[in-house]
Amino acid sequence: MSMDATRHAGLPVDHGDAEAEMDASRDLFGFWVFLMSDAVIFALLFATYGVMLPATAGGPTPASEYKIGPTFLETLVLLTSSLTFGMATVALKHAAQRRALLAWMAVTLALGLLFLGLELHDFADMAAHGAVPARSGFLSAFFGLVPLHGLHVLAGCLWILVMMAQLLIFGPDPRVRINIQRLGLFWHFLDIIWIAIFSTVYLPGLIR
């Protein structure tokens, strides 16, 4: 494999422009710092949830409110959306037709919205059982953590819409490519956070 083929393991921003690539690297580093700060916030909320887990105050418990089927479906939907976003990135990297790139982003958006719909249905179901944030410390911690991830997914969906508009207006120019790289990092970051929620919130709660 030639050096040119290995130089850009990720998504090249501007072929042959070393300065543009350096600027893009700095921009991505700054976005990594943002993601790490966001991860710290989630870590604090995970810790709060762990501490408040026994504080059910005689109300709904994790075992009575969590359902493995819908939660597993939400997990599959979100992981599939990460795959489709990866396909969009591959299409952009290999200069596929704009229609293919937009199609993959549209599928990712649809899956993100489906995830939000399923999650809202779960929250409504919990509320119907009296499992609301004010009921106990456990539920306050749960609704502080899980819906925050949902808000991030909503922000990601809005970001996808903005990027689709930018692709239609400007095409895949360097500014759009770097923004798509940032969006990809954000979207995959949400997958990691959700896997942590599924593994440390829902699964242990189901066996209590």
mmCIF file with all atom_site columns, C-alpha atoms in Angstrom:
data_model
loop_
_atom_site.group_PDB
_atom_site.id
_atom_site.type_symbol
_atom_site.label_atom_id
_atom_site.label_alt_id
_atom_site.label_comp_id
_atom_site.label_asym_id
_atom_site.label_entity_id
_atom_site.label_seq_id
_atom_site.pdbx_PDB_ins_code
_atom_site.Cartn_x
_atom_site.Cartn_y
_atom_site.Cartn_z
_atom_site.occupancy
_atom_site.B_iso_or_equiv
_atom_site.pdbx_formal_charge
_atom_site.auth_seq_id
_atom_site.auth_comp_id
_atom_site.auth_asym_id
_atom_site.auth_atom_id
_atom_site.pdbx_PDB_model_num
ATOM 1   C CA . MET A 1 1   ? 0.000   0.000  0.000  1.00 0.00 ? 1   MET A CA 1
ATOM 2   C CA . SER A 1 2   ? 1.395   3.376  -0.975 1.00 0.00 ? 2   SER A CA 1
ATOM 3   C CA . MET A 1 3   ? 2.097   6.212  1.427  1.00 0.00 ? 3   MET A CA 1
ATOM 4   C CA . ASP A 1 4   ? -0.669  8.278  -0.151 1.00 0.00 ? 4   ASP A CA 1
ATOM 5   C CA . ALA A 1 5   ? -3.143  5.501  0.528  1.00 0.00 ? 5   ALA A CA 1
ATOM 6   C CA . THR A 1 6   ? -2.210  5.296  4.199  1.00 0.00 ? 6   THR A CA 1
ATOM 7   C CA . ARG A 1 7   ? -1.727  9.004  4.900  1.00 0.00 ? 7   ARG A CA 1
ATOM 8   C CA . HIS A 1 8   ? -5.397  9.638  5.639  1.00 0.00 ? 8   HIS A CA 1
ATOM 9   C CA . ALA A 1 9   ? -6.736  6.734  7.667  1.00 0.00 ? 9   ALA A CA 1
ATOM 10  C CA . GLY A 1 10  ? -9.873  8.752  8.411  1.00 0.00 ? 10  GLY A CA 1
ATOM 11  C CA . LEU A 1 11  ? -11.823 11.222 6.331  1.00 0.00 ? 11  LEU A CA 1
ATOM 12  C CA . PRO A 1 12  ? -9.510  13.567 4.400  1.00 0.00 ? 12  PRO A CA 1
ATOM 13  C CA . VAL A 1 13  ? -10.632 17.178 4.589  1.00 0.00 ? 13  VAL A CA 1
ATOM 14  C CA . ASP A 1 14  ? -8.747  18.606 1.654  1.00 0.00 ? 14  ASP A CA 1
ATOM 15  C CA . HIS A 1 15  ? -6.647  16.306 -0.508 1.00 0.00 ? 15  HIS A CA 1
ATOM 16  C CA . GLY A 1 16  ? -3.099  17.586 -0.888 1.00 0.00 ? 16  GLY A CA 1
ATOM 17  C CA . ASP A 1 17  ? -3.486  20.635 1.383  1.00 0.00 ? 17  ASP A CA 1
ATOM 18  C CA . ALA A 1 18  ? -1.296  19.938 4.416  1.00 0.00 ? 18  ALA A CA 1
ATOM 19  C CA . GLU A 1 19  ? -2.259  23.189 6.141  1.00 0.00 ? 19  GLU A CA 1
ATOM 20  C CA . ALA A 1 20  ? -5.979  22.441 5.818  1.00 0.00 ? 20  ALA A CA 1
ATOM 21  C CA . GLU A 1 21  ? -5.394  18.956 7.220  1.00 0.00 ? 21  GLU A CA 1
ATOM 22  C CA . MET A 1 22  ? -3.468  20.436 10.153 1.00 0.00 ? 22  MET A CA 1
ATOM 23  C CA . ASP A 1 23  ? -6.282  22.913 10.859 1.00 0.00 ? 23  ASP A CA 1
ATOM 24  C CA . ALA A 1 24  ? -8.770  20.057 10.717 1.00 0.00 ? 24  ALA A CA 1
ATOM 25  C CA . SER A 1 25  ? -6.693  18.051 13.202 1.00 0.00 ? 25  SER A CA 1
ATOM 26  C CA . ARG A 1 26  ? -6.705  20.991 15.619 1.00 0.00 ? 26  ARG A CA 1
ATOM 27  C CA . ASP A 1 27  ? -10.471 21.404 15.224 1.00 0.00 ? 27  ASP A CA 1
ATOM 28  C CA . LEU A 1 28  ? -11.051 17.710 15.877 1.00 0.00 ? 28  LEU A CA 1
ATOM 29  C CA . PHE A 1 29  ? -8.791  17.798 18.927 1.00 0.00 ? 29  PHE A CA 1
ATOM 30  C CA . GLY A 1 30  ? -10.908 20.631 20.338 1.00 0.00 ? 30  GLY A CA 1
ATOM 31  C CA . PHE A 1 31  ? -14.042 18.589 19.713 1.00 0.00 ? 31  PHE A CA 1
ATOM 32  C CA . TRP A 1 32  ? -12.469 15.599 21.480 1.00 0.00 ? 32  TRP A CA 1
ATOM 33  C CA . VAL A 1 33  ? -11.917 17.848 24.512 1.00 0.00 ? 33  VAL A CA 1
ATOM 34  C CA . PHE A 1 34  ? -15.620 18.792 24.413 1.00 0.00 ? 34  PHE A CA 1
ATOM 35  C CA . LEU A 1 35  ? -16.616 15.124 24.248 1.00 0.00 ? 35  LEU A CA 1
ATOM 36  C CA . MET A 1 36  ? -14.377 14.287 27.203 1.00 0.00 ? 36  MET A CA 1
ATOM 37  C CA . SER A 1 37  ? -15.977 17.067 29.250 1.00 0.00 ? 37  SER A CA 1
ATOM 38  C CA . ASP A 1 38  ? -19.387 15.677 28.306 1.00 0.00 ? 38  ASP A CA 1
ATOM 39  C CA . ALA A 1 39  ? -18.196 12.208 29.372 1.00 0.00 ? 39  ALA A CA 1
ATOM 40  C CA . VAL A 1 40  ? -17.267 13.612 32.780 1.00 0.00 ? 40  VAL A CA 1
ATOM 41  C CA . ILE A 1 41  ? -20.835 14.922 33.202 1.00 0.00 ? 41  ILE A CA 1
ATOM 42  C CA . PHE A 1 42  ? -22.245 11.499 32.347 1.00 0.00 ? 42  PHE A CA 1
ATOM 43  C CA . ALA A 1 43  ? -19.758 9.839  34.719 1.00 0.00 ? 43  ALA A CA 1
ATOM 44  C CA . LEU A 1 44  ? -21.035 12.032 37.557 1.00 0.00 ? 44  LEU A CA 1
ATOM 45  C CA . LEU A 1 45  ? -24.633 11.120 36.707 1.00 0.00 ? 45  LEU A CA 1
ATOM 46  C CA . PHE A 1 46  ? -23.741 7.411  36.587 1.00 0.00 ? 46  PHE A CA 1
ATOM 47  C CA . ALA A 1 47  ? -22.150 7.749  40.038 1.00 0.00 ? 47  ALA A CA 1
ATOM 48  C CA . THR A 1 48  ? -25.232 9.565  41.355 1.00 0.00 ? 48  THR A CA 1
ATOM 49  C CA . TYR A 1 49  ? -27.476 6.837  39.980 1.00 0.00 ? 49  TYR A CA 1
ATOM 50  C CA . GLY A 1 50  ? -25.363 4.157  41.660 1.00 0.00 ? 50  GLY A CA 1
ATOM 51  C CA . VAL A 1 51  ? -25.600 5.912  45.007 1.00 0.00 ? 51  VAL A CA 1
ATOM 52  C CA . MET A 1 52  ? -29.345 6.576  44.729 1.00 0.00 ? 52  MET A CA 1
ATOM 53  C CA . LEU A 1 53  ? -30.276 3.127  43.415 1.00 0.00 ? 53  LEU A CA 1
ATOM 54  C CA . PRO A 1 54  ? -31.435 1.769  46.825 1.00 0.00 ? 54  PRO A CA 1
ATOM 55  C CA . ALA A 1 55  ? -33.431 4.958  47.548 1.00 0.00 ? 55  ALA A CA 1
ATOM 56  C CA . THR A 1 56  ? -36.768 3.769  46.178 1.00 0.00 ? 56  THR A CA 1
ATOM 57  C CA . ALA A 1 57  ? -38.779 5.123  49.162 1.00 0.00 ? 57  ALA A CA 1
ATOM 58  C CA . GLY A 1 58  ? -41.183 2.197  48.896 1.00 0.00 ? 58  GLY A CA 1
ATOM 59  C CA . GLY A 1 59  ? -42.096 3.164  45.343 1.00 0.00 ? 59  GLY A CA 1
ATOM 60  C CA . PRO A 1 60  ? -41.322 1.704  41.911 1.00 0.00 ? 60  PRO A CA 1
ATOM 61  C CA . THR A 1 61  ? -38.093 -0.258 41.688 1.00 0.00 ? 61  THR A CA 1
ATOM 62  C CA . PRO A 1 62  ? -35.801 -0.991 38.733 1.00 0.00 ? 62  PRO A CA 1
ATOM 63  C CA . ALA A 1 63  ? -37.177 -4.533 38.484 1.00 0.00 ? 63  ALA A CA 1
ATOM 64  C CA . SER A 1 64  ? -40.762 -3.282 38.329 1.00 0.00 ? 64  SER A CA 1
ATOM 65  C CA . GLU A 1 65  ? -40.135 -0.553 35.736 1.00 0.00 ? 65  GLU A CA 1
ATOM 66  C CA . TYR A 1 66  ? -37.376 -1.748 33.400 1.00 0.00 ? 66  TYR A CA 1
ATOM 67  C CA . LYS A 1 67  ? -38.309 -3.955 30.451 1.00 0.00 ? 67  LYS A CA 1
ATOM 68  C CA . ILE A 1 68  ? -35.604 -5.800 28.572 1.00 0.00 ? 68  ILE A CA 1
ATOM 69  C CA . GLY A 1 69  ? -37.474 -6.125 25.263 1.00 0.00 ? 69  GLY A CA 1
ATOM 70  C CA . PRO A 1 70  ? -38.030 -2.434 24.462 1.00 0.00 ? 70  PRO A CA 1
ATOM 71  C CA . THR A 1 71  ? -34.625 -1.475 25.867 1.00 0.00 ? 71  THR A CA 1
ATOM 72  C CA . PHE A 1 72  ? -32.859 -4.104 23.757 1.00 0.00 ? 72  PHE A CA 1
ATOM 73  C CA . LEU A 1 73  ? -34.759 -2.862 20.695 1.00 0.00 ? 73  LEU A CA 1
ATOM 74  C CA . GLU A 1 74  ? -33.630 0.711  21.431 1.00 0.00 ? 74  GLU A CA 1
ATOM 75  C CA . THR A 1 75  ? -30.066 -0.570 21.680 1.00 0.00 ? 75  THR A CA 1
ATOM 76  C CA . LEU A 1 76  ? -30.286 -2.301 18.303 1.00 0.00 ? 76  LEU A CA 1
ATOM 77  C CA . VAL A 1 77  ? -31.786 0.803  16.685 1.00 0.00 ? 77  VAL A CA 1
ATOM 78  C CA . LEU A 1 78  ? -29.061 3.097  18.018 1.00 0.00 ? 78  LEU A CA 1
ATOM 79  C CA . LEU A 1 79  ? -26.234 0.725  17.107 1.00 0.00 ? 79  LEU A CA 1
ATOM 80  C CA . THR A 1 80  ? -27.667 0.341  13.600 1.00 0.00 ? 80  THR A CA 1
ATOM 81  C CA . SER A 1 81  ? -27.778 4.130  13.273 1.00 0.00 ? 81  SER A CA 1
ATOM 82  C CA . SER A 1 82  ? -24.081 4.223  14.079 1.00 0.00 ? 82  SER A CA 1
ATOM 83  C CA . LEU A 1 83  ? -23.474 1.706  11.285 1.00 0.00 ? 83  LEU A CA 1
ATOM 84  C CA . THR A 1 84  ? -25.473 3.762  8.790  1.00 0.00 ? 84  THR A CA 1
ATOM 85  C CA . PHE A 1 85  ? -23.593 6.915  9.778  1.00 0.00 ? 85  PHE A CA 1
ATOM 86  C CA . GLY A 1 86  ? -20.374 4.999  9.209  1.00 0.00 ? 86  GLY A CA 1
ATOM 87  C CA . MET A 1 87  ? -21.653 4.122  5.736  1.00 0.00 ? 87  MET A CA 1
ATOM 88  C CA . ALA A 1 88  ? -22.301 7.825  5.120  1.00 0.00 ? 88  ALA A CA 1
ATOM 89  C CA . THR A 1 89  ? -18.713 8.577  6.122  1.00 0.00 ? 89  THR A CA 1
ATOM 90  C CA . VAL A 1 90  ? -17.419 5.872  3.780  1.00 0.00 ? 90  VAL A CA 1
ATOM 91  C CA . ALA A 1 91  ? -19.531 7.313  0.966  1.00 0.00 ? 91  ALA A CA 1
ATOM 92  C CA . LEU A 1 92  ? -18.073 10.761 1.622  1.00 0.00 ? 92  LEU A CA 1
ATOM 93  C CA . LYS A 1 93  ? -14.507 9.461  1.826  1.00 0.00 ? 93  LYS A CA 1
ATOM 94  C CA . HIS A 1 94  ? -14.753 7.634  -1.488 1.00 0.00 ? 94  HIS A CA 1
ATOM 95  C CA . ALA A 1 95  ? -16.500 10.535 -3.210 1.00 0.00 ? 95  ALA A CA 1
ATOM 96  C CA . ALA A 1 96  ? -19.727 8.650  -3.814 1.00 0.00 ? 96  ALA A CA 1
ATOM 97  C CA . GLN A 1 97  ? -22.674 10.486 -5.317 1.00 0.00 ? 97  GLN A CA 1
ATOM 98  C CA . ARG A 1 98  ? -24.217 13.084 -3.036 1.00 0.00 ? 98  ARG A CA 1
ATOM 99  C CA . ARG A 1 99  ? -27.498 11.191 -3.250 1.00 0.00 ? 99  ARG A CA 1
ATOM 100 C CA . ALA A 1 100 ? -25.927 8.121  -1.602 1.00 0.00 ? 100 ALA A CA 1
ATOM 101 C CA . LEU A 1 101 ? -24.423 10.214 1.193  1.00 0.00 ? 101 LEU A CA 1
ATOM 102 C CA . LEU A 1 102 ? -27.713 11.981 1.847  1.00 0.00 ? 102 LEU A CA 1
ATOM 103 C CA . ALA A 1 103 ? -29.570 8.657  1.803  1.00 0.00 ? 103 ALA A CA 1
ATOM 104 C CA . TRP A 1 104 ? -27.322 7.161  4.500  1.00 0.00 ? 104 TRP A CA 1
ATOM 105 C CA . MET A 1 105 ? -27.677 10.307 6.615  1.00 0.00 ? 105 MET A CA 1
ATOM 106 C CA . ALA A 1 106 ? -31.456 10.211 6.168  1.00 0.00 ? 106 ALA A CA 1
ATOM 107 C CA . VAL A 1 107 ? -31.542 6.588  7.348  1.00 0.00 ? 107 VAL A CA 1
ATOM 108 C CA . THR A 1 108 ? -29.409 7.553  10.352 1.00 0.00 ? 108 THR A CA 1
ATOM 109 C CA . LEU A 1 109 ? -31.804 10.396 11.126 1.00 0.00 ? 109 LEU A CA 1
ATOM 110 C CA . ALA A 1 110 ? -34.819 8.081  10.852 1.00 0.00 ? 110 ALA A CA 1
ATOM 111 C CA . LEU A 1 111 ? -33.221 5.569  13.227 1.00 0.00 ? 111 LEU A CA 1
ATOM 112 C CA . GLY A 1 112 ? -32.347 8.340  15.682 1.00 0.00 ? 112 GLY A CA 1
ATOM 113 C CA . LEU A 1 113 ? -35.937 9.551  15.666 1.00 0.00 ? 113 LEU A CA 1
ATOM 114 C CA . LEU A 1 114 ? -37.181 5.978  16.072 1.00 0.00 ? 114 LEU A CA 1
ATOM 115 C CA . PHE A 1 115 ? -34.919 5.581  19.106 1.00 0.00 ? 115 PHE A CA 1
ATOM 116 C CA . LEU A 1 116 ? -36.345 8.769  20.616 1.00 0.00 ? 116 LEU A CA 1
ATOM 117 C CA . GLY A 1 117 ? -39.898 7.600  19.969 1.00 0.00 ? 117 GLY A CA 1
ATOM 118 C CA . LEU A 1 118 ? -39.263 4.261  21.681 1.00 0.00 ? 118 LEU A CA 1
ATOM 119 C CA . GLU A 1 119 ? -37.589 5.973  24.621 1.00 0.00 ? 119 GLU A CA 1
ATOM 120 C CA . LEU A 1 120 ? -40.436 8.457  25.056 1.00 0.00 ? 120 LEU A CA 1
ATOM 121 C CA . HIS A 1 121 ? -42.902 5.557  24.989 1.00 0.00 ? 121 HIS A CA 1
ATOM 122 C CA . ASP A 1 122 ? -40.940 3.915  27.818 1.00 0.00 ? 122 ASP A CA 1
ATOM 123 C CA . PHE A 1 123 ? -40.941 7.111  29.864 1.00 0.00 ? 123 PHE A CA 1
ATOM 124 C CA . ALA A 1 124 ? -44.695 7.555  29.345 1.00 0.00 ? 124 ALA A CA 1
ATOM 125 C CA . ASP A 1 125 ? -45.238 3.950  30.432 1.00 0.00 ? 125 ASP A CA 1
ATOM 126 C CA . MET A 1 126 ? -43.197 4.539  33.588 1.00 0.00 ? 126 MET A CA 1
ATOM 127 C CA . ALA A 1 127 ? -45.115 7.757  34.334 1.00 0.00 ? 127 ALA A CA 1
ATOM 128 C CA . ALA A 1 128 ? -48.389 5.856  33.991 1.00 0.00 ? 128 ALA A CA 1
ATOM 129 C CA . HIS A 1 129 ? -47.187 3.602  36.842 1.00 0.00 ? 129 HIS A CA 1
ATOM 130 C CA . GLY A 1 130 ? -46.354 6.589  39.022 1.00 0.00 ? 130 GLY A CA 1
ATOM 131 C CA . ALA A 1 131 ? -42.634 6.307  38.288 1.00 0.00 ? 131 ALA A CA 1
ATOM 132 C CA . VAL A 1 132 ? -41.870 10.014 37.992 1.00 0.00 ? 132 VAL A CA 1
ATOM 133 C CA . PRO A 1 133 ? -38.731 11.913 39.074 1.00 0.00 ? 133 PRO A CA 1
ATOM 134 C CA . ALA A 1 134 ? -40.338 13.331 42.244 1.00 0.00 ? 134 ALA A CA 1
ATOM 135 C CA . ARG A 1 135 ? -41.331 9.866  43.521 1.00 0.00 ? 135 ARG A CA 1
ATOM 136 C CA . SER A 1 136 ? -37.920 8.792  44.887 1.00 0.00 ? 136 SER A CA 1
ATOM 137 C CA . GLY A 1 137 ? -34.200 9.416  44.805 1.00 0.00 ? 137 GLY A CA 1
ATOM 138 C CA . PHE A 1 138 ? -33.754 6.414  42.511 1.00 0.00 ? 138 PHE A CA 1
ATOM 139 C CA . LEU A 1 139 ? -36.184 7.823  39.944 1.00 0.00 ? 139 LEU A CA 1
ATOM 140 C CA . SER A 1 140 ? -34.700 11.319 40.216 1.00 0.00 ? 140 SER A CA 1
ATOM 141 C CA . ALA A 1 141 ? -31.275 9.878  39.404 1.00 0.00 ? 141 ALA A CA 1
ATOM 142 C CA . PHE A 1 142 ? -32.690 7.748  36.566 1.00 0.00 ? 142 PHE A CA 1
ATOM 143 C CA . PHE A 1 143 ? -34.478 10.682 34.942 1.00 0.00 ? 143 PHE A CA 1
ATOM 144 C CA . GLY A 1 144 ? -31.377 12.819 35.393 1.00 0.00 ? 144 GLY A CA 1
ATOM 145 C CA . LEU A 1 145 ? -29.258 10.347 33.462 1.00 0.00 ? 145 LEU A CA 1
ATOM 146 C CA . VAL A 1 146 ? -31.245 8.565  30.751 1.00 0.00 ? 146 VAL A CA 1
ATOM 147 C CA . PRO A 1 147 ? -33.261 11.514 29.327 1.00 0.00 ? 147 PRO A CA 1
ATOM 148 C CA . LEU A 1 148 ? -30.042 13.562 29.157 1.00 0.00 ? 148 LEU A CA 1
ATOM 149 C CA . HIS A 1 149 ? -28.738 10.973 26.705 1.00 0.00 ? 149 HIS A CA 1
ATOM 150 C CA . GLY A 1 150 ? -32.018 11.290 24.800 1.00 0.00 ? 150 GLY A CA 1
ATOM 151 C CA . LEU A 1 151 ? -31.539 15.067 24.604 1.00 0.00 ? 151 LEU A CA 1
ATOM 152 C CA . HIS A 1 152 ? -28.099 14.435 23.125 1.00 0.00 ? 152 HIS A CA 1
ATOM 153 C CA . VAL A 1 153 ? -29.669 12.129 20.506 1.00 0.00 ? 153 VAL A CA 1
ATOM 154 C CA . LEU A 1 154 ? -32.209 14.853 19.699 1.00 0.00 ? 154 LEU A CA 1
ATOM 155 C CA . ALA A 1 155 ? -29.365 17.350 19.293 1.00 0.00 ? 155 ALA A CA 1
ATOM 156 C CA . GLY A 1 156 ? -27.609 14.849 17.017 1.00 0.00 ? 156 GLY A CA 1
ATOM 157 C CA . CYS A 1 157 ? -30.758 14.485 14.894 1.00 0.00 ? 157 CYS A CA 1
ATOM 158 C CA . LEU A 1 158 ? -31.005 18.264 14.507 1.00 0.00 ? 158 LEU A CA 1
ATOM 159 C CA . TRP A 1 159 ? -27.307 18.357 13.614 1.00 0.00 ? 159 TRP A CA 1
ATOM 160 C CA . ILE A 1 160 ? -27.871 15.717 10.916 1.00 0.00 ? 160 ILE A CA 1
ATOM 161 C CA . LEU A 1 161 ? -30.615 17.890 9.425  1.00 0.00 ? 161 LEU A CA 1
ATOM 162 C CA . VAL A 1 162 ? -28.247 20.876 9.391  1.00 0.00 ? 162 VAL A CA 1
ATOM 163 C CA . MET A 1 163 ? -25.497 18.826 7.737  1.00 0.00 ? 163 MET A CA 1
ATOM 164 C CA . MET A 1 164 ? -27.899 17.510 5.093  1.00 0.00 ? 164 MET A CA 1
ATOM 165 C CA . ALA A 1 165 ? -28.869 21.109 4.323  1.00 0.00 ? 165 ALA A CA 1
ATOM 166 C CA . GLN A 1 166 ? -25.197 22.124 4.127  1.00 0.00 ? 166 GLN A CA 1
ATOM 167 C CA . LEU A 1 167 ? -24.471 19.229 1.767  1.00 0.00 ? 167 LEU A CA 1
ATOM 168 C CA . LEU A 1 168 ? -27.314 20.326 -0.502 1.00 0.00 ? 168 LEU A CA 1
ATOM 169 C CA . ILE A 1 169 ? -26.235 23.980 -0.456 1.00 0.00 ? 169 ILE A CA 1
ATOM 170 C CA . PHE A 1 170 ? -22.423 23.821 -0.362 1.00 0.00 ? 170 PHE A CA 1
ATOM 171 C CA . GLY A 1 171 ? -21.601 20.253 -1.359 1.00 0.00 ? 171 GLY A CA 1
ATOM 172 C CA . PRO A 1 172 ? -18.863 18.258 0.402  1.00 0.00 ? 172 PRO A CA 1
ATOM 173 C CA . ASP A 1 173 ? -16.407 21.158 0.736  1.00 0.00 ? 173 ASP A CA 1
ATOM 174 C CA . PRO A 1 174 ? -13.735 21.137 3.502  1.00 0.00 ? 174 PRO A CA 1
ATOM 175 C CA . ARG A 1 175 ? -15.987 22.964 5.995  1.00 0.00 ? 175 ARG A CA 1
ATOM 176 C CA . VAL A 1 176 ? -18.764 20.439 5.516  1.00 0.00 ? 176 VAL A CA 1
ATOM 177 C CA . ARG A 1 177 ? -16.367 17.489 5.703  1.00 0.00 ? 177 ARG A CA 1
ATOM 178 C CA . ILE A 1 178 ? -14.903 18.620 9.039  1.00 0.00 ? 178 ILE A CA 1
ATOM 179 C CA . ASN A 1 179 ? -18.397 19.194 10.421 1.00 0.00 ? 179 ASN A CA 1
ATOM 180 C CA . ILE A 1 180 ? -19.421 15.689 9.346  1.00 0.00 ? 180 ILE A CA 1
ATOM 181 C CA . GLN A 1 181 ? -16.354 14.309 11.127 1.00 0.00 ? 181 GLN A CA 1
ATOM 182 C CA . ARG A 1 182 ? -17.396 16.134 14.297 1.00 0.00 ? 182 ARG A CA 1
ATOM 183 C CA . LEU A 1 183 ? -20.950 14.841 13.932 1.00 0.00 ? 183 LEU A CA 1
ATOM 184 C CA . GLY A 1 184 ? -19.637 11.305 13.477 1.00 0.00 ? 184 GLY A CA 1
ATOM 185 C CA . LEU A 1 185 ? -17.591 11.521 16.670 1.00 0.00 ? 185 LEU A CA 1
ATOM 186 C CA . PHE A 1 186 ? -20.638 12.860 18.518 1.00 0.00 ? 186 PHE A CA 1
ATOM 187 C CA . TRP A 1 187 ? -22.963 10.175 17.178 1.00 0.00 ? 187 TRP A CA 1
ATOM 188 C CA . HIS A 1 188 ? -20.595 7.311  18.029 1.00 0.00 ? 188 HIS A CA 1
ATOM 189 C CA . PHE A 1 189 ? -20.012 8.872  21.464 1.00 0.00 ? 189 PHE A CA 1
ATOM 190 C CA . LEU A 1 190 ? -23.770 8.603  22.081 1.00 0.00 ? 190 LEU A CA 1
ATOM 191 C CA . ASP A 1 191 ? -23.579 4.900  21.256 1.00 0.00 ? 191 ASP A CA 1
ATOM 192 C CA . ILE A 1 192 ? -20.862 4.413  23.865 1.00 0.00 ? 192 ILE A CA 1
ATOM 193 C CA . ILE A 1 193 ? -22.880 6.255  26.502 1.00 0.00 ? 193 ILE A CA 1
ATOM 194 C CA . TRP A 1 194 ? -25.981 4.206  25.669 1.00 0.00 ? 194 TRP A CA 1
ATOM 195 C CA . ILE A 1 195 ? -24.064 0.928  25.950 1.00 0.00 ? 195 ILE A CA 1
ATOM 196 C CA . ALA A 1 196 ? -22.938 2.080  29.396 1.00 0.00 ? 196 ALA A CA 1
ATOM 197 C CA . ILE A 1 197 ? -26.564 2.907  30.311 1.00 0.00 ? 197 ILE A CA 1
ATOM 198 C CA . PHE A 1 198 ? -27.814 -0.438 29.023 1.00 0.00 ? 198 PHE A CA 1
ATOM 199 C CA . SER A 1 199 ? -25.055 -2.353 30.835 1.00 0.00 ? 199 SER A CA 1
ATOM 200 C CA . THR A 1 200 ? -24.995 -0.532 34.163 1.00 0.00 ? 200 THR A CA 1
ATOM 201 C CA . VAL A 1 201 ? -28.557 0.796  34.527 1.00 0.00 ? 201 VAL A CA 1
ATOM 202 C CA . TYR A 1 202 ? -31.026 -1.511 32.761 1.00 0.00 ? 202 TYR A CA 1
ATOM 203 C CA . LEU A 1 203 ? -29.385 -4.963 32.944 1.00 0.00 ? 203 LEU A CA 1
ATOM 204 C CA . PRO A 1 204 ? -28.456 -4.882 36.678 1.00 0.00 ? 204 PRO A CA 1
ATOM 205 C CA . GLY A 1 205 ? -31.867 -3.363 37.440 1.00 0.00 ? 205 GLY A CA 1
ATOM 206 C CA . LEU A 1 206 ? -33.676 -6.244 35.796 1.00 0.00 ? 206 LEU A CA 1
ATOM 207 C CA . ILE A 1 207 ? -32.046 -8.854 38.038 1.00 0.00 ? 207 ILE A CA 1
ATOM 208 C CA . ARG A 1 208 ? -32.731 -7.076 41.325 1.00 0.00 ? 208 ARG A CA 1
#
